Short mmCIF file of C-alpha atoms in Angstrom, two decimals:
data_model
loop_
_atom_site.label_atom_id
_atom_site.label_comp_id
_atom_site.label_asym_id
_atom_site.label_seq_id
_atom_site.Cartn_x
_atom_site.Cartn_y
_atom_site.Cartn_z
CA UNK A 87 27.54 -14.15 73.56
CA UNK A 88 28.91 -17.55 72.48
CA UNK A 89 28.86 -19.04 68.97
CA UNK A 90 25.68 -21.05 69.54
CA UNK A 91 23.81 -17.95 70.69
CA UNK A 92 25.06 -16.04 67.64
CA UNK A 93 23.67 -18.75 65.37
CA UNK A 94 20.28 -18.63 67.12
CA UNK A 95 20.14 -14.83 66.79
CA UNK A 96 21.05 -15.06 63.09
CA UNK A 97 18.32 -17.64 62.49
CA UNK A 98 15.74 -15.53 64.33
CA UNK A 99 16.66 -12.47 62.27
CA UNK A 100 16.39 -14.48 59.04
CA UNK A 101 12.96 -15.81 60.00
CA UNK A 102 11.78 -12.33 60.95
CA UNK A 103 13.04 -10.91 57.66
CA UNK A 104 11.23 -13.65 55.72
CA UNK A 105 7.99 -12.86 57.56
CA UNK A 106 8.33 -9.18 56.66
CA UNK A 107 9.03 -10.08 53.02
CA UNK A 108 5.99 -12.38 52.82
CA UNK A 109 3.79 -9.66 54.30
CA UNK A 110 5.21 -7.06 51.92
CA UNK A 111 4.76 -9.30 48.87
CA UNK A 112 1.23 -10.27 49.92
CA UNK A 113 0.07 -6.67 50.38
CA UNK A 114 1.79 -5.63 47.16
CA UNK A 115 0.16 -8.43 45.16
CA UNK A 116 -3.32 -7.48 46.41
CA UNK A 117 -2.62 -3.85 45.48
CA UNK A 118 -1.35 -4.89 42.03
CA UNK A 119 -4.45 -6.95 41.22
CA UNK A 120 -6.89 -4.25 42.38
CA UNK A 121 -5.13 -1.47 40.44
CA UNK A 122 -4.74 -3.65 37.32
CA UNK A 123 -8.42 -4.60 37.31
CA UNK A 124 -9.43 -0.93 37.58
CA UNK A 125 -6.94 -0.03 34.84
CA UNK A 126 -8.47 -2.64 32.52
CA UNK A 127 -11.63 -0.51 32.41
CA UNK A 128 -9.63 2.14 30.52
CA UNK A 129 -7.84 -0.31 28.24
CA UNK A 130 -10.67 -0.82 25.71
CA UNK A 131 -11.25 2.94 25.08
CA UNK A 132 -7.48 3.32 24.65
CA UNK A 133 -7.38 0.50 22.12
CA UNK A 134 -10.16 2.11 20.08
CA UNK A 135 -8.61 5.60 20.24
CA UNK A 136 -5.10 4.46 19.29
CA UNK A 137 -6.39 2.30 16.43
CA UNK A 138 -8.38 5.19 14.96
CA UNK A 139 -5.40 7.58 15.34
CA UNK A 140 -3.12 5.04 13.65
CA UNK A 141 -5.49 4.58 10.71
CA UNK A 142 -5.65 8.35 10.24
CA UNK A 143 -1.91 8.39 9.56
CA UNK A 144 -2.30 5.31 7.33
CA UNK A 145 -0.66 2.92 9.78
CA UNK A 146 -2.61 -0.32 9.32
CA UNK A 147 -0.29 -2.60 11.30
CA UNK A 148 -1.20 -4.01 14.72
CA UNK A 149 -1.25 -1.41 17.48
CA UNK A 150 0.14 -3.99 19.90
CA UNK A 151 3.75 -4.96 20.42
CA UNK A 152 5.10 -7.98 22.30
CA UNK A 153 8.68 -8.60 23.31
CA UNK A 154 10.62 -10.97 25.55
CA UNK A 155 11.87 -9.38 28.78
CA UNK A 156 13.76 -10.47 31.89
CA UNK A 157 11.56 -10.99 34.95
CA UNK A 158 12.16 -11.84 38.60
CA UNK A 159 15.03 -14.30 39.16
CA UNK A 160 15.92 -14.06 35.47
CA UNK A 161 12.72 -15.69 34.19
CA UNK A 162 11.89 -14.64 30.62
CA UNK A 163 8.31 -13.48 29.94
CA UNK A 164 6.37 -11.86 27.10
CA UNK A 165 5.71 -8.16 27.70
CA UNK A 166 2.73 -6.32 26.14
CA UNK A 167 2.79 -2.71 24.96
CA UNK A 168 1.06 -0.40 22.51
CA UNK A 169 3.35 -0.14 19.49
CA UNK A 170 4.98 3.29 19.36
CA UNK A 171 7.53 2.54 16.65
CA UNK A 172 7.54 1.33 13.06
CA UNK A 173 6.94 -2.46 12.76
CA UNK A 174 10.57 -3.38 11.93
CA UNK A 175 12.05 -1.17 14.66
CA UNK A 176 14.79 -3.57 15.86
CA UNK A 177 16.14 -4.13 12.36
CA UNK A 178 16.18 -0.38 11.67
CA UNK A 179 17.96 0.24 15.00
CA UNK A 180 20.76 -2.18 14.17
CA UNK A 181 21.22 -0.53 10.77
CA UNK A 182 21.27 2.96 12.32
CA UNK A 183 23.87 2.00 14.91
CA UNK A 184 26.02 0.31 12.32
CA UNK A 185 26.00 3.28 9.94
CA UNK A 186 26.07 6.20 12.40
CA UNK A 187 28.86 6.32 14.99
CA UNK A 188 27.34 9.25 16.89
CA UNK A 189 24.03 7.45 17.35
CA UNK A 190 25.90 4.27 18.32
CA UNK A 191 27.78 6.21 21.00
CA UNK A 192 24.53 7.76 22.33
CA UNK A 193 22.81 4.38 22.44
CA UNK A 194 25.77 2.78 24.21
CA UNK A 195 25.57 5.46 26.91
CA UNK A 196 21.79 5.65 27.41
CA UNK A 197 20.38 2.51 25.73
CA UNK A 198 17.97 4.80 23.87
CA UNK A 199 18.01 7.65 21.37
CA UNK A 200 16.69 11.13 22.26
CA UNK A 201 15.49 11.75 18.70
CA UNK A 202 14.60 8.22 17.68
CA UNK A 203 13.53 8.21 13.99
CA UNK A 204 11.67 4.93 14.49
CA UNK A 205 8.92 6.51 16.61
CA UNK A 206 5.63 7.13 14.80
CA UNK A 207 3.48 10.28 15.15
CA UNK A 208 1.01 8.42 17.35
CA UNK A 209 3.89 6.77 19.17
CA UNK A 210 5.41 10.13 20.12
CA UNK A 211 2.20 11.13 21.88
CA UNK A 212 1.55 7.86 23.70
CA UNK A 213 5.18 7.63 24.84
CA UNK A 214 5.12 11.16 26.25
CA UNK A 215 2.26 10.25 28.57
CA UNK A 216 3.36 6.61 29.08
CA UNK A 217 0.19 5.34 27.40
CA UNK A 218 2.28 2.83 25.44
CA UNK A 219 3.01 1.01 28.71
CA UNK A 220 -0.67 0.53 29.61
CA UNK A 221 -1.15 -3.03 28.23
CA UNK A 222 1.35 -4.17 30.84
CA UNK A 223 -1.59 -4.30 33.24
CA UNK A 224 -2.14 -7.72 31.65
CA UNK A 225 1.38 -8.71 32.70
CA UNK A 226 0.57 -7.49 36.22
CA UNK A 227 -2.58 -9.61 36.38
CA UNK A 228 -0.61 -12.63 35.15
CA UNK A 229 1.99 -12.06 37.88
CA UNK A 230 4.90 -11.40 35.49
CA UNK A 231 5.19 -7.82 36.73
CA UNK A 232 4.22 -5.54 39.57
CA UNK A 233 2.85 -2.02 39.37
CA UNK A 234 6.06 -0.79 41.01
CA UNK A 235 9.47 -2.31 40.38
CA UNK A 236 12.55 -2.12 38.20
CA UNK A 237 12.51 -1.83 34.42
CA UNK A 238 11.86 -5.11 32.57
CA UNK A 239 15.12 -5.43 30.66
CA UNK A 240 15.70 -7.04 27.27
CA UNK A 241 17.60 -10.37 27.25
CA UNK A 242 20.22 -8.76 25.00
CA UNK A 243 20.89 -6.17 27.74
CA UNK A 244 21.97 -8.89 30.20
CA UNK A 245 25.66 -8.35 29.49
CA UNK A 246 25.33 -4.54 29.66
CA UNK A 247 23.69 -4.75 33.10
CA UNK A 248 26.80 -6.50 34.39
CA UNK A 249 27.36 -6.47 38.15
CA UNK A 250 23.93 -4.94 38.79
CA UNK A 251 22.06 -7.93 37.33
CA UNK A 252 21.78 -10.14 40.42
CA UNK A 253 20.39 -7.29 42.53
CA UNK A 254 17.98 -5.98 39.90
CA UNK A 255 16.28 -9.35 39.27
CA UNK A 256 15.56 -9.89 42.98
CA UNK A 257 12.28 -8.03 42.51
CA UNK A 258 9.54 -8.23 39.88
CA UNK A 259 9.88 -5.65 37.11
CA UNK A 260 7.37 -2.83 37.32
CA UNK A 261 5.13 -0.63 35.20
CA UNK A 262 6.71 2.29 37.04
CA UNK A 263 9.61 2.48 39.42
CA UNK A 264 12.34 4.37 41.24
CA UNK A 265 14.22 5.16 38.03
CA UNK A 266 11.13 6.49 36.22
CA UNK A 267 10.44 9.04 38.97
CA UNK A 268 14.11 9.97 39.37
CA UNK A 269 15.00 11.34 35.99
CA UNK A 270 13.68 8.83 33.44
CA UNK A 271 15.11 9.69 30.00
CA UNK A 272 17.46 12.30 31.46
CA UNK A 273 19.59 9.65 33.18
CA UNK A 274 22.36 7.53 31.69
CA UNK A 275 22.07 3.74 31.56
CA UNK A 276 24.68 3.49 34.33
CA UNK A 277 22.72 5.86 36.60
CA UNK A 278 19.51 3.92 35.89
CA UNK A 279 21.18 0.69 37.00
CA UNK A 280 22.39 2.36 40.21
CA UNK A 281 18.89 3.63 40.99
CA UNK A 282 17.34 0.24 40.36
CA UNK A 283 19.91 -1.57 42.48
CA UNK A 284 19.05 0.88 45.26
CA UNK A 285 15.37 -0.03 44.93
CA UNK A 286 16.07 -3.78 45.04
CA UNK A 287 18.07 -3.34 48.24
CA UNK A 288 15.69 -0.91 49.95
CA UNK A 289 12.18 -1.76 48.73
CA UNK A 290 9.38 -1.20 51.23
CA UNK A 291 5.71 -0.26 51.28
CA UNK A 292 6.69 3.33 52.13
CA UNK A 293 9.12 3.60 49.21
CA UNK A 294 6.51 2.06 46.89
CA UNK A 295 3.94 4.60 48.08
CA UNK A 296 6.34 7.47 47.34
CA UNK A 297 7.00 6.11 43.84
CA UNK A 298 3.26 5.64 43.26
CA UNK A 299 2.51 9.28 44.15
CA UNK A 300 5.41 10.68 42.10
CA UNK A 301 4.35 8.63 39.08
CA UNK A 302 1.23 10.75 38.64
CA UNK A 303 3.34 13.89 38.18
CA UNK A 304 5.57 12.13 35.66
CA UNK A 305 2.63 10.78 33.64
CA UNK A 306 0.32 13.81 33.79
CA UNK A 307 3.01 16.26 32.73
CA UNK A 308 4.98 13.90 30.50
CA UNK A 309 8.05 14.79 32.57
CA UNK A 310 11.40 13.55 31.20
CA UNK A 311 9.68 11.37 28.58
CA UNK A 312 11.26 10.73 25.21
#
């Protein structure tokens, strides 16, 4: 095979790959919209229940929490969640890490704390069953996120992600993903990045289906949640 033929073959393979990607993204987007619309039916009862539970523990602040996150191709978007921590959580975190070397070491390794003192009583429950993530169905409808994808990382984590960054942002962040069904809070930050790079390089409808099915076990049993 001469050089010209090699070029033609390479072009044909690229075109074929793009067709597969367009088909995958189209099917996935339809799935995302349908699931998100159905999920919205449960959002209002959740809002009422969480608000009542918060008032019972004398927490009168907003039950919602918004935060900037990194989306596909590095685009920054506003992510929606139910608030599971005290209102000034970021400020308290910085103070904790500055004054406690052991906690600073744990956070550096995992990018989270196993016994996080910032989590409220209501927050502990909704985090265990991933209820705090539910408002992200709005992000899915807006197209910022997908139901299945990598974790939506904080802009300040960009440097920590390092060499994994370019691979991870190739796909939309997800409400659930390969990392969440492969250990979740029991994995280090490094292992999480490796799992998410694997997803970005091997995503497919079959892999998404496997993640979708496994997610129910994680959510229903609160497996590996912190």
